[in-house]
């Protein structure tokens, strides 16, 4: 996630839905963080993300899911509160109001690359591109190899963030001209 003030990288857990990771890597830095920092922290977040929709795992009961949601929410709120305090925001809502987000997918057993998907900002959050949007905005998806250096990975992530779209084509997070 990139805003005019900060960049954050977080791990998610997938429990029949995506949630802020209770144990995975999360970090933030000023918005002009180096590509090296972005790539290094992205790699850590990717490697510590968790996936619980595995076919061999029996269906999780409601109590387990509720406990996970509560722990996830506590950690998410603590992380957002840290960003509020560090970058001078008024509240948590303001932290995510004007930011771009990139979704990532990776199959760690068979792939040496990640798929970076630029989001579009919609009232109240972010959205993936619909089937009709994907035809019009095919350049919103990037493939980046994980075997590259942290700096090269960070540059790919900056490029993906620059492809995000806000209402009215408001581009606040375009990469510097030198990239």
XYZ file of N, CA, C and O in Angstrom:
716
model
N 0.849 -1.164 0.000
C 0.000 0.000 0.000
C 0.901 1.235 0.000
O 1.869 1.287 0.749
N 0.584 2.217 -0.845
C 1.367 3.442 -0.946
C 0.450 4.644 -0.838
O -0.559 4.733 -1.536
N 0.802 5.553 0.058
C 0.086 6.816 0.199
C 1.092 7.932 -0.036
O 2.288 7.676 -0.185
N 0.646 9.179 -0.029
C 1.611 10.270 -0.184
C 2.626 10.327 0.968
O 3.715 10.848 0.801
N 2.294 9.761 2.143
C 3.179 9.840 3.305
C 3.962 8.563 3.588
O 5.037 8.620 4.160
N 3.411 7.401 3.290
C 4.045 6.148 3.700
C 3.830 5.041 2.673
O 2.974 5.120 1.801
N 4.643 4.005 2.814
C 4.435 2.753 2.095
C 4.383 1.668 3.158
O 5.132 1.714 4.140
N 3.446 0.729 2.999
C 3.383 -0.386 3.943
C 3.317 -1.693 3.174
O 2.802 -1.759 2.057
N 3.870 -2.713 3.797
C 3.882 -4.050 3.229
C 3.420 -4.989 4.331
O 3.958 -4.958 5.436
N 2.412 -5.794 4.027
C 1.853 -6.675 5.053
C 1.621 -8.081 4.507
O 1.402 -8.266 3.319
N 1.642 -9.034 5.416
C 1.287 -10.413 5.097
C -0.195 -10.610 5.354
O -0.772 -9.970 6.229
N -0.784 -11.520 4.615
C -2.183 -11.885 4.820
C -2.286 -13.360 5.160
O -1.391 -14.146 4.874
N -3.407 -13.711 5.753
C -3.797 -15.095 5.963
C -5.059 -15.310 5.145
O -5.863 -14.397 5.010
N -5.223 -16.490 4.612
C -6.425 -16.786 3.834
C -7.181 -17.898 4.557
O -6.722 -19.037 4.612
N -8.298 -17.541 5.158
C -9.190 -18.476 5.846
C -10.551 -18.323 5.184
O -11.434 -17.682 5.725
N -10.700 -18.811 3.983
C -11.944 -18.602 3.246
C -12.260 -17.107 3.213
O -13.357 -16.672 3.475
N -11.264 -16.332 2.927
C -11.286 -14.872 2.900
C -9.899 -14.383 3.311
O -9.137 -15.133 3.920
N -9.546 -13.152 2.994
C -8.230 -12.620 3.339
C -8.293 -11.804 4.613
O -9.182 -10.976 4.786
N -7.291 -12.006 5.481
C -7.214 -11.304 6.757
C -5.785 -10.864 7.014
O -4.837 -11.511 6.565
N -5.641 -9.792 7.778
C -4.324 -9.313 8.193
C -3.651 -10.438 8.977
O -4.245 -11.008 9.885
N -2.422 -10.762 8.652
C -1.749 -11.892 9.285
C -1.513 -11.643 10.773
O -1.079 -10.570 11.171
N -1.765 -12.677 11.567
C -1.528 -12.584 13.006
C -0.056 -12.700 13.340
O 0.389 -12.235 14.377
N 0.729 -13.335 12.454
C 2.136 -13.590 12.766
C 3.093 -13.195 11.647
O 4.301 -13.149 11.865
N 2.598 -12.929 10.453
C 3.454 -12.640 9.302
C 4.093 -11.256 9.369
O 3.754 -10.423 10.205
N 4.997 -11.016 8.459
C 5.769 -9.778 8.411
C 4.904 -8.596 7.992
O 4.105 -8.691 7.067
N 5.067 -7.482 8.677
C 4.458 -6.225 8.248
C 5.433 -5.108 8.599
O 6.116 -5.164 9.623
N 5.528 -4.135 7.724
C 6.469 -3.037 7.924
C 5.952 -1.805 7.197
O 5.144 -1.906 6.268
N 6.416 -0.638 7.626
C 6.085 0.613 6.937
C 7.307 1.509 6.941
O 8.224 1.346 7.759
N 7.326 2.444 6.014
C 8.421 3.400 5.872
C 7.862 4.632 5.171
O 6.762 4.587 4.610
N 8.610 5.739 5.179
C 8.165 6.911 4.412
C 7.933 6.523 2.952
O 8.557 5.590 2.428
N 7.033 7.232 2.287
C 6.635 6.921 0.918
C 7.770 6.876 -0.085
O 7.663 6.231 -1.119
N 8.877 7.546 0.204
C 10.009 7.539 -0.725
C 11.034 6.459 -0.377
O 12.193 6.553 -0.757
N 10.614 5.410 0.309
C 11.514 4.315 0.677
C 12.220 3.776 -0.558
O 11.663 3.777 -1.660
N 13.427 3.307 -0.360
C 14.220 2.807 -1.493
C 13.637 1.512 -2.054
O 12.997 0.741 -1.338
N 13.884 1.264 -3.345
C 13.455 -0.013 -3.927
C 14.045 -1.208 -3.169
O 13.401 -2.236 -3.032
N 15.263 -1.062 -2.663
C 15.908 -2.119 -1.872
C 15.056 -2.461 -0.650
O 14.786 -3.624 -0.373
N 14.604 -1.434 0.097
C 13.772 -1.645 1.288
C 12.452 -2.309 0.894
O 12.004 -3.243 1.551
N 11.845 -1.825 -0.181
C 10.558 -2.372 -0.621
C 10.710 -3.849 -0.978
O 9.932 -4.694 -0.519
N 11.693 -4.173 -1.789
C 11.892 -5.558 -2.209
C 12.204 -6.487 -1.054
O 11.656 -7.590 -0.958
N 13.067 -6.048 -0.159
C 13.440 -6.867 0.995
C 12.233 -7.152 1.888
O 11.996 -8.292 2.292
N 11.456 -6.128 2.191
C 10.305 -6.301 3.071
C 9.162 -7.039 2.382
O 8.430 -7.801 3.015
N 9.009 -6.838 1.083
C 8.009 -7.588 0.324
C 8.326 -9.080 0.363
O 7.450 -9.915 0.597
N 9.582 -9.415 0.156
C 10.000 -10.820 0.167
C 9.716 -11.451 1.537
O 9.205 -12.562 1.631
N 10.028 -10.721 2.620
C 9.760 -11.230 3.977
C 8.262 -11.432 4.196
O 7.850 -12.447 4.762
N 7.459 -10.484 3.749
C 6.004 -10.603 3.922
C 5.471 -11.785 3.126
O 4.624 -12.547 3.622
N 5.936 -11.959 1.917
C 5.482 -13.056 1.073
C 5.831 -14.404 1.705
O 5.012 -15.311 1.760
N 7.042 -14.512 2.224
C 7.497 -15.783 2.792
C 6.849 -16.105 4.132
O 6.874 -17.257 4.563
N 6.259 -15.118 4.802
C 5.625 -15.379 6.102
C 4.104 -15.343 6.028
O 3.441 -15.461 7.052
N 3.544 -15.193 4.823
C 2.090 -15.212 4.689
C 1.593 -16.648 4.909
O 2.351 -17.602 4.799
N 0.316 -16.774 5.248
C -0.233 -18.088 5.586
C -1.482 -18.375 4.765
O -2.241 -17.479 4.450
N -1.674 -19.638 4.491
C -2.806 -20.070 3.677
C -3.454 -21.277 4.355
O -2.795 -22.285 4.566
N -4.725 -21.147 4.722
C -5.399 -22.206 5.457
C -6.544 -22.834 4.676
O -7.374 -23.513 5.248
N -6.617 -22.636 3.389
C -7.658 -23.261 2.568
C -7.088 -24.483 1.851
O -7.446 -24.782 0.738
N -6.171 -25.181 2.494
C -5.523 -26.333 1.882
C -6.509 -27.489 1.775
O -7.227 -27.779 2.723
N -6.526 -28.171 0.646
C -7.476 -29.275 0.459
C -7.347 -30.379 1.516
O -8.325 -30.977 1.912
N -6.125 -30.646 1.994
C -5.944 -31.738 2.945
C -6.337 -31.366 4.383
O -6.430 -32.215 5.246
N -6.585 -30.088 4.638
C -6.962 -29.647 5.975
C -8.480 -29.709 6.104
O -9.198 -29.186 5.254
N -8.979 -30.349 7.162
C -10.434 -30.416 7.319
C -11.027 -29.017 7.507
O -10.326 -28.079 7.891
N -12.304 -28.904 7.238
C -12.992 -27.621 7.371
C -12.794 -27.059 8.775
O -12.934 -27.771 9.763
N -12.438 -25.805 8.870
C -12.203 -25.157 10.164
C -13.533 -24.803 10.819
O -14.442 -24.330 10.155
N -13.605 -25.003 12.117
C -14.870 -24.701 12.781
C -15.004 -23.200 13.054
O -14.040 -22.446 12.983
N -16.217 -22.795 13.363
C -16.525 -21.369 13.561
C -15.710 -20.759 14.689
O -15.313 -19.603 14.616
N -15.480 -21.513 15.751
C -14.734 -20.980 16.898
C -13.294 -20.657 16.501
O -12.778 -19.598 16.847
N -12.657 -21.554 15.744
C -11.292 -21.303 15.281
C -11.234 -20.049 14.405
O -10.338 -19.225 14.541
N -12.187 -19.935 13.507
C -12.214 -18.782 12.608
C -12.478 -17.499 13.391
O -11.841 -16.472 13.147
N -13.376 -17.520 14.355
C -13.662 -16.334 15.155
C -12.436 -15.892 15.953
O -12.138 -14.705 16.029
N -11.717 -16.838 16.557
C -10.489 -16.509 17.299
C -9.447 -15.891 16.367
O -8.765 -14.931 16.733
N -9.313 -16.448 15.151
C -8.373 -15.899 14.176
C -8.765 -14.477 13.807
O -7.928 -13.584 13.771
N -10.056 -14.242 13.547
C -10.512 -12.912 13.149
C -10.228 -11.878 14.238
O -9.803 -10.757 13.945
N -10.448 -12.242 15.491
C -10.202 -11.314 16.596
C -8.713 -10.975 16.709
O -8.343 -9.805 16.849
N -7.855 -11.980 16.628
C -6.414 -11.749 16.694
C -5.936 -10.936 15.490
O -5.111 -10.021 15.627
N -6.455 -11.253 14.314
C -6.100 -10.528 13.099
C -6.494 -9.054 13.217
O -5.703 -8.159 12.899
N -7.689 -8.810 13.677
C -8.177 -7.438 13.799
C -7.359 -6.638 14.813
O -7.040 -5.469 14.579
N -7.011 -7.258 15.939
C -6.179 -6.562 16.940
C -4.841 -6.146 16.337
O -4.376 -5.024 16.529
N -4.206 -7.055 15.601
C -2.906 -6.742 15.010
C -3.039 -5.684 13.916
O -2.205 -4.788 13.791
N -4.081 -5.778 13.111
C -4.313 -4.782 12.057
C -4.499 -3.398 12.651
O -3.891 -2.419 12.205
N -5.303 -3.294 13.687
C -5.554 -2.003 14.343
C -4.266 -1.459 14.964
O -3.969 -0.266 14.842
N -3.486 -2.310 15.613
C -2.218 -1.860 16.203
C -1.273 -1.339 15.120
O -0.600 -0.317 15.302
N -1.225 -2.020 13.972
C -0.370 -1.594 12.861
C -0.835 -0.240 12.317
O -0.027 0.669 12.106
N -2.136 -0.093 12.109
C -2.669 1.188 11.617
C -2.449 2.302 12.641
O -2.124 3.436 12.259
N -2.607 2.014 13.922
C -2.358 3.021 14.957
C -0.904 3.480 14.946
O -0.609 4.660 15.146
N 0.002 2.551 14.679
C 1.420 2.907 14.580
C 1.656 3.841 13.392
O 2.421 4.815 13.483
N 0.991 3.588 12.268
C 1.113 4.459 11.099
C 0.514 5.834 11.403
O 1.094 6.860 11.044
N -0.640 5.880 12.087
C -1.268 7.153 12.477
C -0.277 7.986 13.272
O -0.056 9.171 12.986
N 0.335 7.366 14.263
C 1.260 8.091 15.144
C 2.544 8.494 14.413
O 3.011 9.614 14.550
N 3.091 7.606 13.614
C 4.365 7.871 12.940
C 4.270 8.965 11.885
O 5.169 9.804 11.767
N 3.182 8.986 11.103
C 3.094 9.895 9.961
C 2.117 11.046 10.159
O 1.834 11.779 9.218
N 1.588 11.200 11.376
C 0.769 12.361 11.696
C -0.639 12.366 11.149
O -1.196 13.425 10.886
N -1.225 11.208 10.963
C -2.618 11.145 10.533
C -3.537 11.422 11.715
O -3.142 11.255 12.874
N -4.775 11.830 11.428
C -5.752 12.104 12.487
C -6.345 10.821 13.057
O -6.622 10.731 14.246
N -6.577 9.832 12.181
C -7.202 8.584 12.620
C -6.905 7.476 11.617
O -6.314 7.717 10.572
N -7.343 6.261 11.923
C -7.105 5.101 11.057
C -7.772 5.239 9.695
O -7.226 4.795 8.691
N -8.968 5.822 9.665
C -9.660 5.974 8.378
C -8.848 6.816 7.412
O -8.802 6.540 6.213
N -8.210 7.845 7.925
C -7.406 8.729 7.083
C -6.176 8.004 6.518
O -5.694 8.337 5.445
N -5.687 6.998 7.241
C -4.499 6.251 6.813
C -4.717 5.571 5.470
O -3.826 5.540 4.626
N -5.894 5.018 5.260
C -6.136 4.250 4.037
C -6.996 4.971 3.012
O -7.318 4.421 1.975
N -7.345 6.221 3.288
C -8.249 6.951 2.398
C -7.643 7.239 1.034
O -8.280 7.046 0.015
N -6.435 7.747 0.969
C -5.806 8.100 -0.314
C -4.562 7.262 -0.540
O -3.452 7.756 -0.473
N -4.756 6.002 -0.773
C -3.596 5.150 -1.008
C -3.874 4.190 -2.159
O -5.021 3.941 -2.501
N -2.811 3.717 -2.745
C -2.906 2.722 -3.798
C -2.492 1.376 -3.213
O -1.670 1.309 -2.298
N -3.063 0.316 -3.741
C -2.784 -1.016 -3.216
C -2.525 -1.984 -4.359
O -3.190 -1.926 -5.392
N -1.558 -2.848 -4.138
C -1.250 -3.900 -5.099
C -1.538 -5.236 -4.431
O -1.082 -5.492 -3.322
N -2.314 -6.074 -5.114
C -2.582 -7.433 -4.647
C -1.502 -8.342 -5.235
O -1.028 -8.118 -6.341
N -1.141 -9.374 -4.492
C -0.092 -10.279 -4.944
C -0.568 -11.720 -4.854
O -1.232 -12.089 -3.891
N -0.215 -12.511 -5.841
C -0.460 -13.948 -5.740
C 0.819 -14.683 -6.107
O 1.613 -14.216 -6.934
N 0.992 -15.840 -5.478
C 2.219 -16.614 -5.646
C 1.934 -18.041 -5.225
O 1.322 -18.281 -4.179
N 2.354 -18.985 -6.003
C 2.257 -20.390 -5.609
C 3.666 -20.840 -5.252
O 4.460 -21.167 -6.134
N 3.960 -20.860 -3.963
C 5.322 -21.057 -3.494
C 5.927 -22.418 -3.864
O 7.141 -22.556 -3.887
N 5.129 -23.410 -4.161
C 5.688 -24.724 -4.482
C 6.164 -24.856 -5.919
O 7.054 -25.654 -6.200
N 5.578 -24.072 -6.823
C 5.912 -24.292 -8.238
C 6.372 -23.048 -8.984
O 6.819 -23.158 -10.110
N 6.286 -21.885 -8.393
C 6.576 -20.671 -9.152
C 7.751 -19.884 -8.591
O 7.903 -19.739 -7.384
N 8.561 -19.364 -9.488
C 9.645 -18.463 -9.117
C 9.246 -17.024 -9.438
O 10.075 -16.163 -9.600
N 7.963 -16.758 -9.549
C 7.525 -15.403 -9.848
C 6.261 -15.097 -9.061
O 5.570 -15.991 -8.586
N 6.000 -13.805 -8.907
C 4.766 -13.349 -8.272
C 3.977 -12.557 -9.302
O 4.544 -11.957 -10.210
N 2.680 -12.582 -9.142
C 1.807 -11.771 -9.966
C 1.411 -10.563 -9.140
O 0.897 -10.710 -8.028
N 1.674 -9.377 -9.638
C 1.342 -8.118 -8.970
C 0.157 -7.507 -9.705
O 0.225 -7.292 -10.910
N -0.912 -7.258 -8.975
C -2.134 -6.756 -9.598
C -2.482 -5.394 -9.010
O -2.806 -5.288 -7.827
N -2.380 -4.364 -9.837
C -2.731 -3.009 -9.402
C -4.229 -2.961 -9.122
O -5.024 -3.561 -9.835
N -4.610 -2.233 -8.088
C -6.027 -2.125 -7.734
C -6.600 -0.815 -8.248
O -5.875 0.063 -8.704
N -7.893 -0.714 -8.149
C -8.527 0.573 -8.398
C -9.195 0.992 -7.095
O -9.733 0.167 -6.358
N -9.090 2.258 -6.804
C -9.657 2.810 -5.576
C -11.135 3.070 -5.799
O -11.516 3.692 -6.794
N -11.939 2.574 -4.901
C -13.387 2.772 -4.966
C -13.834 3.336 -3.619
O -13.105 3.231 -2.634
N -15.004 3.946 -3.554
C -15.459 4.468 -2.261
C -15.420 3.377 -1.188
O -15.957 2.290 -1.373
N -14.703 3.637 -0.120
C -14.634 2.700 0.987
C -13.547 1.651 0.892
O -13.444 0.793 1.748
N -12.711 1.670 -0.146
C -11.656 0.670 -0.202
C -11.014 0.513 -1.556
O -10.885 1.476 -2.311
N -10.622 -0.713 -1.861
C -9.945 -1.041 -3.114
C -10.647 -2.223 -3.749
O -11.238 -3.052 -3.069
N -10.522 -2.303 -5.052
C -11.182 -3.370 -5.778
C -10.225 -3.929 -6.818
O -9.400 -3.205 -7.373
N -10.369 -5.215 -7.080
C -9.656 -5.798 -8.208
C -10.398 -5.358 -9.472
O -11.502 -4.835 -9.405
N -9.799 -5.585 -10.608
C -10.405 -5.206 -11.874
C -11.403 -6.272 -12.292
O -11.125 -7.459 -12.217
N -12.558 -5.842 -12.753
C -13.575 -6.778 -13.231
C -13.210 -7.326 -14.590
O -12.271 -6.855 -15.228
N -13.951 -8.318 -15.081
C -13.636 -8.930 -16.379
C -13.593 -7.909 -17.524
O -12.734 -7.990 -18.382
N -14.495 -6.940 -17.538
C -14.487 -5.941 -18.605
C -13.315 -4.967 -18.433
O -12.719 -4.534 -19.412
N -12.993 -4.614 -17.196
C -11.859 -3.721 -16.930
C -10.545 -4.346 -17.365
O -9.652 -3.670 -17.846
N -10.395 -5.649 -17.167
C -9.141 -6.321 -17.492
C -8.804 -6.203 -18.966
O -7.647 -6.110 -19.339
N -9.821 -6.210 -19.818
C -9.566 -6.041 -21.251
C -9.078 -4.633 -21.541
O -8.175 -4.423 -22.333
N -9.690 -3.658 -20.891
C -9.342 -2.265 -21.120
C -8.005 -1.895 -20.478
O -7.235 -1.116 -21.014
N -7.729 -2.472 -19.318
C -6.515 -2.127 -18.559
C -5.641 -3.359 -18.354
O -5.299 -3.731 -17.236
N -5.262 -4.003 -19.420
C -4.449 -5.221 -19.339
C -3.108 -4.959 -18.663
O -2.521 -5.858 -18.076
N -2.619 -3.747 -18.719
C -1.318 -3.425 -18.139
C -1.355 -3.309 -16.611
O -0.356 -2.989 -15.992
N -2.480 -3.601 -15.985
C -2.560 -3.515 -14.526
C -1.981 -4.747 -13.840
O -1.838 -4.768 -12.627
N -1.633 -5.778 -14.592
C -1.035 -6.986 -14.031
C 0.410 -7.096 -14.494
O 0.700 -6.964 -15.676
N 1.299 -7.319 -13.525
C 2.723 -7.492 -13.824
C 3.178 -8.831 -13.264
O 2.693 -9.262 -12.221
N 4.126 -9.447 -13.917
C 4.744 -10.672 -13.432
C 6.182 -10.311 -13.075
O 6.899 -9.731 -13.894
N 6.596 -10.657 -11.842
C 7.960 -10.347 -11.410
C 8.624 -11.616 -10.893
O 8.060 -12.305 -10.043
N 9.819 -11.940 -11.381
C 10.513 -13.124 -10.868
C 11.022 -12.868 -9.453
O 11.425 -11.755 -9.115
N 10.986 -13.900 -8.631
C 11.499 -13.769 -7.262
C 13.007 -13.963 -7.199
O 13.623 -13.659 -6.179
N 13.603 -14.446 -8.260
C 15.041 -14.684 -8.268
C 15.853 -13.404 -8.495
O 17.072 -13.442 -8.460
N 15.177 -12.275 -8.714
C 15.892 -11.013 -8.920
C 16.325 -10.433 -7.576
O 15.896 -10.894 -6.517
N 17.126 -9.394 -7.618
C 17.587 -8.742 -6.390
C 16.425 -8.024 -5.704
O 15.386 -7.760 -6.321
N 16.615 -7.694 -4.431
C 15.590 -6.950 -3.697
C 15.290 -5.619 -4.380
O 14.142 -5.200 -4.465
N 16.334 -4.961 -4.894
C 16.136 -3.674 -5.562
C 15.268 -3.827 -6.818
O 14.339 -3.051 -7.039
N 15.549 -4.841 -7.630
C 14.753 -5.068 -8.846
C 13.309 -5.426 -8.502
O 12.379 -4.984 -9.170
N 13.126 -6.210 -7.447
C 11.778 -6.561 -6.997
C 11.051 -5.304 -6.516
O 9.890 -5.083 -6.835
N 11.756 -4.452 -5.771
C 11.174 -3.192 -5.302
C 10.769 -2.279 -6.451
O 9.725 -1.624 -6.403
N 11.567 -2.232 -7.511
C 11.225 -1.426 -8.678
C 9.974 -1.970 -9.374
O 9.129 -1.196 -9.838
N 9.837 -3.288 -9.437
C 8.638 -3.892 -10.035
C 7.400 -3.532 -9.212
O 6.338 -3.230 -9.769
N 7.536 -3.530 -7.902
C 6.404 -3.184 -7.035
C 6.043 -1.710 -7.206
O 4.870 -1.355 -7.303
N 7.038 -0.839 -7.285
C 6.778 0.587 -7.553
C 6.048 0.748 -8.889
O 5.126 1.550 -9.001
N 6.472 -0.006 -9.886
C 5.824 0.056 -11.192
C 4.359 -0.375 -11.073
O 3.464 0.280 -11.614
N 4.102 -1.468 -10.350
C 2.720 -1.931 -10.160
C 1.898 -0.879 -9.420
O 0.743 -0.619 -9.781
N 2.474 -0.261 -8.408
C 1.756 0.785 -7.662
C 1.424 1.972 -8.564
O 0.371 2.593 -8.423
N 2.300 2.265 -9.506
C 2.047 3.394 -10.406
C 0.903 3.106 -11.370
O 0.367 4.015 -11.988
N 0.497 1.855 -11.492
C -0.584 1.465 -12.404
C -1.945 1.431 -11.714
O -2.948 1.137 -12.360
N -1.970 1.710 -10.419
C -3.248 1.751 -9.704
C -4.062 2.935 -10.213
O -3.516 3.897 -10.748
N -5.355 2.850 -10.030
C -6.220 3.911 -10.524
C -7.175 4.360 -9.432
O -7.688 3.554 -8.671
N -7.378 5.651 -9.379
C -8.332 6.250 -8.449
C -9.435 6.907 -9.268
O -9.272 7.128 -10.469
N -10.571 7.229 -8.639
C -11.647 7.905 -9.381
C -11.115 9.152 -10.089
O -10.333 9.910 -9.519
N -11.495 9.342 -11.323
C -11.072 10.515 -12.082
C -9.624 10.462 -12.513
O -9.026 11.468 -12.826
N -9.015 9.272 -12.511
C -7.619 9.083 -12.928
C -6.655 9.897 -12.079
O -5.658 10.404 -12.542
N -6.948 10.029 -10.803
C -6.089 10.756 -9.866
C -4.853 9.920 -9.590
O -4.923 8.888 -8.945
N -3.708 10.320 -10.085
C -2.473 9.552 -9.929
C -1.575 10.254 -8.930
O -0.810 11.140 -9.288
N -1.630 9.867 -7.670
C -0.793 10.499 -6.664
C 0.484 9.728 -6.428
O 1.404 10.221 -5.812
N 0.558 8.519 -6.905
C 1.672 7.664 -6.553
C 2.507 7.213 -7.744
O 3.064 6.145 -7.766
N 2.583 8.035 -8.756
C 3.400 7.689 -9.898
C 4.850 7.629 -9.481
O 5.294 8.413 -8.640
N 5.619 6.710 -10.053
C 7.032 6.603 -9.667
C 7.806 7.818 -10.162
O 7.391 8.479 -11.109
N 8.924 8.127 -9.503
C 9.756 9.231 -9.968
C 10.209 8.983 -11.408
O 10.291 7.841 -11.848
N 10.495 10.054 -12.122
C 10.869 9.961 -13.538
C 12.121 9.118 -13.757
O 12.324 8.583 -14.829
N 12.979 8.969 -12.736
C 14.229 8.232 -12.906
C 14.028 6.720 -12.949
O 14.944 5.988 -13.272
N 12.834 6.227 -12.622
C 12.618 4.772 -12.606
C 12.355 4.287 -14.001
O 11.704 4.799 -14.794
